Every structure is written in structure tokens, then in C-alpha cells.
Coordinates of C-alpha atoms and ligand atoms in Angstrom, one line a residue:
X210 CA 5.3 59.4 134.8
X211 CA 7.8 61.6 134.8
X212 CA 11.1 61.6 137.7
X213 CA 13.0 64.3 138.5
X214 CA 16.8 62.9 138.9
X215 CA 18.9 63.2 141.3
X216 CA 21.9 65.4 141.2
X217 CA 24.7 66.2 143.4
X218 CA 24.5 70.1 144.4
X219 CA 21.4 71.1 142.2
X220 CA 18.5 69.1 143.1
X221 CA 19.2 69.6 147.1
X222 CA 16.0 70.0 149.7
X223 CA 15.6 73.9 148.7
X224 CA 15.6 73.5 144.8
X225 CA 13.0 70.2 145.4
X226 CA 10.9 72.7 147.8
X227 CA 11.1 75.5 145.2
X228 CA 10.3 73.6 142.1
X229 CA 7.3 71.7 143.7
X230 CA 5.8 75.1 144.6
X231 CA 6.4 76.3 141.4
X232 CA 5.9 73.5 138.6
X233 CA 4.0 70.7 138.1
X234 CA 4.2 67.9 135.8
X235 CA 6.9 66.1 138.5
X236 CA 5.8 62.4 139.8
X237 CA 8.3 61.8 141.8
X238 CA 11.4 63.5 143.4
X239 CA 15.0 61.8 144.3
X240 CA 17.0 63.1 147.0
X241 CA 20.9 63.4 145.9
X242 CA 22.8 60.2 147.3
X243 CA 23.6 59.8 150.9
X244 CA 26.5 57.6 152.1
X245 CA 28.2 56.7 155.2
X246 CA 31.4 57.7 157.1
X247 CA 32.8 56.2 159.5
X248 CA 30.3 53.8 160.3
X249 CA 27.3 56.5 160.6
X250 CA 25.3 58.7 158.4
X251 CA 26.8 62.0 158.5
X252 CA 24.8 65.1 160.2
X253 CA 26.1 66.7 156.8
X254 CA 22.8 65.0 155.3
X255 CA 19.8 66.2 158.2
X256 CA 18.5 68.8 156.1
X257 CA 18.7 66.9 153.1
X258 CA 16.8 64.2 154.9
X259 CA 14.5 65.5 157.1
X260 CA 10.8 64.5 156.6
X261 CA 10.2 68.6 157.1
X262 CA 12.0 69.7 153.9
X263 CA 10.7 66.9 151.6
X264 CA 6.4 67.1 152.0
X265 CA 6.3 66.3 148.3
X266 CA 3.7 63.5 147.5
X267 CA 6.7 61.4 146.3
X268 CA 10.3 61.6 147.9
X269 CA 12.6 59.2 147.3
X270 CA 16.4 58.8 149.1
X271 CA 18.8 57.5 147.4
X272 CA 21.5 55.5 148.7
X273 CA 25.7 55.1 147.9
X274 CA 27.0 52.1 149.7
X275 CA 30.2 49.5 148.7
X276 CA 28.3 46.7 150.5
X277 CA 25.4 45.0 152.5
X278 CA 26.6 46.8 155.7
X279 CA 26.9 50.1 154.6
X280 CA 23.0 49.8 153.3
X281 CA 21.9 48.4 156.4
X282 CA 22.9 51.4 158.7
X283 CA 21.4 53.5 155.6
X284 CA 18.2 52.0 154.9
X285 CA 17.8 52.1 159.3
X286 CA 18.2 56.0 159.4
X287 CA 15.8 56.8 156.3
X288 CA 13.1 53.6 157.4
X289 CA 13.2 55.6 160.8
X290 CA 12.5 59.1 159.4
X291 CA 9.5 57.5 157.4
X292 CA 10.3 56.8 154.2
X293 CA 9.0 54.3 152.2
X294 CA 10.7 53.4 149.4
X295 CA 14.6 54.1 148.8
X296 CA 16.9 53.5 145.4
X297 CA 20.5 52.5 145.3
X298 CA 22.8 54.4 143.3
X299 CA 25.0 51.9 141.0
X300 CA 25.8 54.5 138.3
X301 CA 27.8 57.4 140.0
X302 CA 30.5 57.4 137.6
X303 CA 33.6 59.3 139.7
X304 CA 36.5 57.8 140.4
X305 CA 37.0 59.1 143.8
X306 CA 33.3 57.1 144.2
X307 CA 33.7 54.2 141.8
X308 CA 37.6 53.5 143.0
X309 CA 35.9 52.8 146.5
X310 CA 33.8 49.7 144.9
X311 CA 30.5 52.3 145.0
X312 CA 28.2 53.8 142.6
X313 CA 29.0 52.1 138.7
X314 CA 32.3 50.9 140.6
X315 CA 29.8 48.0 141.3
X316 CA 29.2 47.2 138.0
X317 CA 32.4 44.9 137.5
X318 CA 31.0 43.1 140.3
X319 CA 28.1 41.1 140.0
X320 CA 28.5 38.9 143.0
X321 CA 29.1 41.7 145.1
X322 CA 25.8 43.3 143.7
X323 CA 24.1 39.9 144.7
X324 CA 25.6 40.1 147.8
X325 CA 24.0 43.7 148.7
X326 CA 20.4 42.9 147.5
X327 CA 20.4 39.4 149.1
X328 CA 21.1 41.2 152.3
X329 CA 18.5 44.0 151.6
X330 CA 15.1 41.6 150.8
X331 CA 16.4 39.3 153.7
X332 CA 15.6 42.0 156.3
X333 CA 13.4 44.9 154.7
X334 CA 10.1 45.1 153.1
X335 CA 10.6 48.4 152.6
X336 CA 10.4 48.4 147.9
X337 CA 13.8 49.4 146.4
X338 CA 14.7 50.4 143.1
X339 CA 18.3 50.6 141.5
X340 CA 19.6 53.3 139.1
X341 CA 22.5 52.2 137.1
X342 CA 24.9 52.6 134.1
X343 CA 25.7 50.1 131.6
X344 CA 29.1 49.8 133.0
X345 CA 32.1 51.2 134.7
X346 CA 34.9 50.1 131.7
X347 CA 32.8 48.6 129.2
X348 CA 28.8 48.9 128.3
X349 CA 28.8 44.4 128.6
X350 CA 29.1 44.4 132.3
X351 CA 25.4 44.8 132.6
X352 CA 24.6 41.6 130.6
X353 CA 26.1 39.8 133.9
X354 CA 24.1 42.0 136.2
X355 CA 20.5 41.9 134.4
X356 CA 20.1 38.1 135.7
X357 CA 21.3 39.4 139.3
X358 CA 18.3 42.0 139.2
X359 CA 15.9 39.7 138.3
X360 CA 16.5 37.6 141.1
X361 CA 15.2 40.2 143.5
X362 CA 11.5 41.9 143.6
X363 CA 12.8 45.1 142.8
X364 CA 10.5 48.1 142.4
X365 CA 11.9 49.4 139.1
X366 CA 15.5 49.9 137.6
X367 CA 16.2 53.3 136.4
X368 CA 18.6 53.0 133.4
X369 CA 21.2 55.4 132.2
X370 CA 22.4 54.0 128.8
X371 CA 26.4 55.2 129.4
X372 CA 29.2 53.5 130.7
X373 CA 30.8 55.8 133.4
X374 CA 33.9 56.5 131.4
X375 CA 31.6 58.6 129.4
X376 CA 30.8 60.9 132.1
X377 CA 27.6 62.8 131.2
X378 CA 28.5 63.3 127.5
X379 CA 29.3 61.0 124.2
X380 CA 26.4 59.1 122.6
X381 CA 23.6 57.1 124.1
X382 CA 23.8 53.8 123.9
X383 CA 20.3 52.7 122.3
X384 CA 21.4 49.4 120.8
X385 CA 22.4 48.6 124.8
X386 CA 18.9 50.2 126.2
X387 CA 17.0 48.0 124.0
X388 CA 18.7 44.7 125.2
X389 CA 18.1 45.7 129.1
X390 CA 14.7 46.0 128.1
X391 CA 14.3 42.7 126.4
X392 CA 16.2 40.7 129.1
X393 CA 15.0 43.1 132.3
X394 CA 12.1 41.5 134.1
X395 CA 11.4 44.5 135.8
X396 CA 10.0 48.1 135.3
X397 CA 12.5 50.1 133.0
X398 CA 12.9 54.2 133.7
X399 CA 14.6 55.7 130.5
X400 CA 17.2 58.2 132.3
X401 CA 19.5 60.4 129.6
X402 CA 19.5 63.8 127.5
X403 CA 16.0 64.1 127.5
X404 CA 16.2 68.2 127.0
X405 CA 13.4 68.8 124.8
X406 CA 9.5 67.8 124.2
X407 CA 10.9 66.5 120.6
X408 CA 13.8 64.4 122.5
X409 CA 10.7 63.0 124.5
X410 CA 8.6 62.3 121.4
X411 CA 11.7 60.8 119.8
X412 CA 12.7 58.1 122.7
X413 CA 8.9 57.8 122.8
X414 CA 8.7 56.3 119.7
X415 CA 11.8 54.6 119.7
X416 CA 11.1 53.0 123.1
X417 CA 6.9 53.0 123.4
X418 CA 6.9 50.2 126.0
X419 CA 8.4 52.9 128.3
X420 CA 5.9 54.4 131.1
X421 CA 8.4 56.3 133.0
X422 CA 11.5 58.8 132.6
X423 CA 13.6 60.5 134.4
X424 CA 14.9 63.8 133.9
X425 CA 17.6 65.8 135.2
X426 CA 19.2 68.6 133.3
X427 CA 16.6 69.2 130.6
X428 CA 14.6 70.1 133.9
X429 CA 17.2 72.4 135.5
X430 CA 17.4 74.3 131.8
X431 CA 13.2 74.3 131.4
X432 CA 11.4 73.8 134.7
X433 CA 8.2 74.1 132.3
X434 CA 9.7 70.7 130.6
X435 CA 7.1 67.9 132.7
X436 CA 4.3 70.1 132.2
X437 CA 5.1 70.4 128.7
X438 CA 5.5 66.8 128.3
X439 CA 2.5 66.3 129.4
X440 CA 0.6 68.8 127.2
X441 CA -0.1 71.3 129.5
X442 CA 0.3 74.6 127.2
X443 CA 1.5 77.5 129.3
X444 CA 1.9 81.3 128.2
X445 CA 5.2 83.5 127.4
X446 CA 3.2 85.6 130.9
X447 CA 2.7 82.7 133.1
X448 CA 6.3 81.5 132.3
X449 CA 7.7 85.1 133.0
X450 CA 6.0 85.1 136.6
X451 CA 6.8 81.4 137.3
X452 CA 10.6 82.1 136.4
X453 CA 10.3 85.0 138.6
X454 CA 9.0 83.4 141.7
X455 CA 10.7 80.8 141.4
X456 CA 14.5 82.7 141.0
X457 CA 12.9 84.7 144.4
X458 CA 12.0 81.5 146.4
X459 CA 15.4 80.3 145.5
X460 CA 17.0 83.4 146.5
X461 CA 15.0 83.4 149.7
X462 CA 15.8 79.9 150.6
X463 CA 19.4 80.2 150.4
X464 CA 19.8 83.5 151.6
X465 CA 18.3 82.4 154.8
X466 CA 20.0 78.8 154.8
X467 CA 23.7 79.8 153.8
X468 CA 25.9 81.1 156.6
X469 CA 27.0 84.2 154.9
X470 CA 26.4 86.4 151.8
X471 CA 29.6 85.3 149.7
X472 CA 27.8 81.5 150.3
X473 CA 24.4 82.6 149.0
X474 CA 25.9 84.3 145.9
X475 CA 28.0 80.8 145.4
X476 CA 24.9 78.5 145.5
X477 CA 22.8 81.4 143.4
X478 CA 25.8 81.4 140.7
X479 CA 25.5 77.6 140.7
X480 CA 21.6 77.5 140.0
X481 CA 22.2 79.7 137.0
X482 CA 24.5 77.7 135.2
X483 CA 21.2 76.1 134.3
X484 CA 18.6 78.2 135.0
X485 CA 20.4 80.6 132.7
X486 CA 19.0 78.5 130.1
X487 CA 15.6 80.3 130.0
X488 CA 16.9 83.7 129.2
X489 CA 17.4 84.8 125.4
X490 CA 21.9 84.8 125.3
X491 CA 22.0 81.9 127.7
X492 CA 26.0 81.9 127.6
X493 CA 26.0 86.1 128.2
X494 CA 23.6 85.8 130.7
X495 CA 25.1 82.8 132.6
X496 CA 28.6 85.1 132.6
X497 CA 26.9 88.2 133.6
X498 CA 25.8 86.2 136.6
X499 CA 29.3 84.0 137.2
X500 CA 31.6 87.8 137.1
X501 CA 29.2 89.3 139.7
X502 CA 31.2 89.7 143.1
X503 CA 28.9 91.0 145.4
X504 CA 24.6 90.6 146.4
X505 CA 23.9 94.1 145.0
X506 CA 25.7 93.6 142.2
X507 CA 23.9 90.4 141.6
X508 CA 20.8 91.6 142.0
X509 CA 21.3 94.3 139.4
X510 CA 21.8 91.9 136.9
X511 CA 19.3 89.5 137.4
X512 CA 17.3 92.6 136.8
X513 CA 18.7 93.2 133.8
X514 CA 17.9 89.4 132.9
X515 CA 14.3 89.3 133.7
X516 CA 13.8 93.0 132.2
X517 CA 15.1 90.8 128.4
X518 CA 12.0 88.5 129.1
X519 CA 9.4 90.9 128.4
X520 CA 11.3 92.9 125.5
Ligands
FMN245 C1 26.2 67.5 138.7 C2 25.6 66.2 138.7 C3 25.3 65.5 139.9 C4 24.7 64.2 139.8 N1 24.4 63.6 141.0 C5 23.8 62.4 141.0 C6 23.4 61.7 142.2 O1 23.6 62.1 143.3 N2 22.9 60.4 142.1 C7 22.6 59.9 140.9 O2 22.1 58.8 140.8 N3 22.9 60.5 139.7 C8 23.5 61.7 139.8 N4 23.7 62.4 138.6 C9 23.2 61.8 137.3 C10 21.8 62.3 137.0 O3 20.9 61.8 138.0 C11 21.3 61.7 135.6 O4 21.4 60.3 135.6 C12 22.2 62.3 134.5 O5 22.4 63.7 134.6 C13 21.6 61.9 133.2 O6 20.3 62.4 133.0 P1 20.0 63.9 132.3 O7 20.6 63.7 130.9 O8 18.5 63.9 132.2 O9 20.6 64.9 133.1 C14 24.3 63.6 138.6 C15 24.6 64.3 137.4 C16 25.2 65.6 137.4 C17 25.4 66.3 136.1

């Protein structure tokens, strides 16, 4: 199976909508984390939320709480609107996040982890899965949390082999991914740098007991990536038109979402830093995109872009 990840600003309701219609190959779709303020879930998150913009077969909300409290009022809201499973995000690795005791700020903390699942399976039914780093400081901390997680029926734990110094760069920590696995009594997701097919065949063989990944970049730089994972062979013409459409429903989605043009063109620039990624000069065409100032100028050079396609 494959999981699209969730990330903050790319894969919002409109790029999920878009890809779905688009693509296959994707099992399962996480929303971006959600967290409170002040007490309540903010109306910052209804669109994100809403059952109407997420019809895919497999939605999941992800959560960003400090404690059991937090999760509660959380796990309410998205129970209410209908969903059925939810994961909690122990791997954000910001410190304006992880300074607040959320996200891998958690990590240090095993008892407080305790703490929030104990409170979770005493009330809800509702399955929950965790994604998490191997630490915030140092890649041990998890050693004192894998006993934690398998004190609780979790659904599956969704592993990002990096401590969250490292950001989203610096080495994978195999060695590390293949102790979780022999202590975790759970289901593992492999989550990290997973660009290519041969990246896939690679952690495939190094790690064969794995039925599940999660991808997020190597998506937003090949949308065609699931499929091809999964053997589907598509041609250089199909990919043209599905790159096409797919850049249009964008365009439609946040031309009509956005409150004005300069917003559009912000959120379109944004998309490309990726999706520049399937044109022949990815860093020419990403700046070609970045340095255009106004729709009409935008619109000339995705032209342009799409015109290289079928030189
Ligand atoms: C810009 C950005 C935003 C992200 N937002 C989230 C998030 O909201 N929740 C989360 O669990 N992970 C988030 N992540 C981490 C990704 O879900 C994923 O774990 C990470 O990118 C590694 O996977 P990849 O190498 O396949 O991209 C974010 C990553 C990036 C780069």
C-alpha cells in the first residue's frame, strides 16, 4: 500500500482533490495536522476538514496535541464530522512546535506519551495510528517509547527514520529502522526519501517485511510515482495530458478558493517548486515560474513549460 504524507502547505484539501482525480496508485490520503488554540479547533481548519472536500476512499486527519486534553477536543470535532480513523503527529520537528512539548517535542517524554494514549483507548474506539521520528535530540529516545506503543492497540506506526534535528535532510537512519522493526509489535509504514521506483526497490529489499510506505515528496516531484510503483506502465502522451489537467485543476481550484489574484499566483508558485520537477531544466523552470509577478505573465510561461514536453 502506498500513503500519501502529510505536508504542511502542499498536500492541503485542493492538491488531495486534484491528485485523486488525476492519479492513482494512492491508498490512502493524510490530511496536514490540525491542532488547537485556545481551547477549540480553529475555523482556520473547516475546509481542510470538511467531509465535502475529502470523498477519497481513504482520508485520514492527523492530529498535533501536547497532551491528553488537547486530543480529546480533537478527536470530538473529526469523530463528529465522520471520520474513522485519525493519526497523531509525534514527528513534527520545528521548534516553534517541538518547544511547545508537541510533534517529536514528545519524544523525550515517554510518560507523557503514555499519558496521551492511555487517555485516548480509555474513551474512543475510533483506530489510531502514530507517525513519529526517532527522536527530537538524539535517535535513542525511541528505544524508551517502542515499549510505550506496544502497550496500546494501535493501528499502525508510521516511522520516519530521522531525529528532528536533521530536518528533512542528512542520512536515513537504517541501522535505527531495523531495530523499531524488530522490537515494534505493531504494523511498520517505512516514511523517507522514497523519490524513485529504484529507491522503492532498494528499501524493498532491504526491508521486505514492509507492506506499507508513505510518500511525500517523491510524490509532489512525480505524481505518476504510486502508479509506477505499482507497475502500471504509462506513456510520455498520457503523462503529458495528466500533467496538463492536473496543473489546470490546480489552477482552477485555487483561483476560485484564494481571495485575490496576487494569492492564487502565491499558492501556484508554491506547487511548482515541486511540480517543476516533471519539466526537462527543473531548476530554470521552477525560476521562470518564482520571477513571474503577475496571472498573465504566469500563464505565458507555463505555456512555454508544457510547449518543452512535447519537443
Ligand atoms: C513542507 C513540509 C510539511 C510537512 N508537514 C507535515 C505535517 O503536517 N505532518 C506530518 O506528519 N509530517 C509533515 N511533514 C513530513 C512529511 O510527512 C514526511 O514525513 C517527510 O517529508 C519525509 O517523507 P518524504 O521523504 O517522502 O517526503 C512535512 C514535510 C515537509 C517538507
Amino acid at each position: 500500500m502506498i500513503y500519501l504524507a502529510p505536508l504542511q502547505g502542499f498536500t492541503d484539501f485542493v492538491y488531495r482533490k486534484n491528485f485523486a482525480q488525476v492519479f492513482t496508485g494512492v491508498d490512502a490520503y493524510f490530511i496536514p495536522y490540525i491542532s488547537i488554540k485556545n481551547g477549540d479547533v480553529p475555523a482556520k481548519y473547516n475546509k481542510e476538514i470538511t467531509p465535502e472536500n475529502n470523498t477519497q476512499l481513504r482520508v485520514v486527519p492527523q492530529v498535533l496535541v501536547e497532551d491528553g486534553k488537547e486530543l480529546e477536543t480533537l478527536v470530538a470535532r473529526l469523530t463528529d464530522l465522520g471520520y474513522s480513523e485519525i493519526n497523531l503527529n509525534m514527528g513534527c520537528p520545528y521548534p516553534m512546535v517541538t518547544k511547545r512539548g508537541k510533534g517529536s517535542g514528545l519524544l523525550p517524554f515517554p510518560a507523557k506519551i503514555e499519558a496521551i494514549l492511555s487517555s485516548y483507548f480509555e474513551k474512543w474506539n475510533t483506530p489510531l495510528s502514530v507517525k513519529l521520528r526517532a527522536g527530537l535530540q538524539s535517535e535513542n529516545e525511541i528505544q524508551q517509547i517502542i515499549p510505550i506503543l506496544n502497550k496500546f492497540p494501535l493501528k499502525e506506526v508510521i516511522f520516519h527514520p530521522r531525529i528532528a534535528q536533521q530536518l528533512y535532510s542528512g542520512s536515513i537512519l537504517e541501522t535505527r529502522f531495523e531495530m523499531v522493526q524488530k522490537d515494534l509489535q505493531h504494523e511498520l509504514v517505512f516514511n523517507g526519501d522514497i523519490f524513485t521506483v529504484s529507491d522503492y526497490e532498494n528499501r524493498q529489499k532491504q526491508f521486505p517485511e514492509i507492506k506499507t510506505w508513505m510518500l511525500g515528496r517523491g510524490i509532489l516531484m512525480n505524481p505518476f510515482l504510486p502508479e509506477e510503483m505499482k507497475g502500471i506502465e504509462i506513456t510520455a502522451e498520457t503523462k503529458r495530458e495528466k500533467l496538463r489537467d492536473f496543473h489546470r485543476l490546480m489552477f482552477e481550484s485555487y483561483s476560485e478558493i484564494m481571495d485575490n489574484e496576487g494569492n492564487a499566483l502565491n499558492k501556484m508558485q508554491q506547487f511548482w517548486s515541486y511540480f517543476s520537477f516533471n519539466f526537462p531544466n527543473q531548476p530554470k523552470a521552477f525560476k521562470q515560474i518564482k520571477k513571474s509577478k503577475s496571472m498573465i505573465k504566469y500563464k505565458a510561461e507555463v505555456e512555454k513549460l508544457f510547449y518543452q514536453l512535447y519537443e
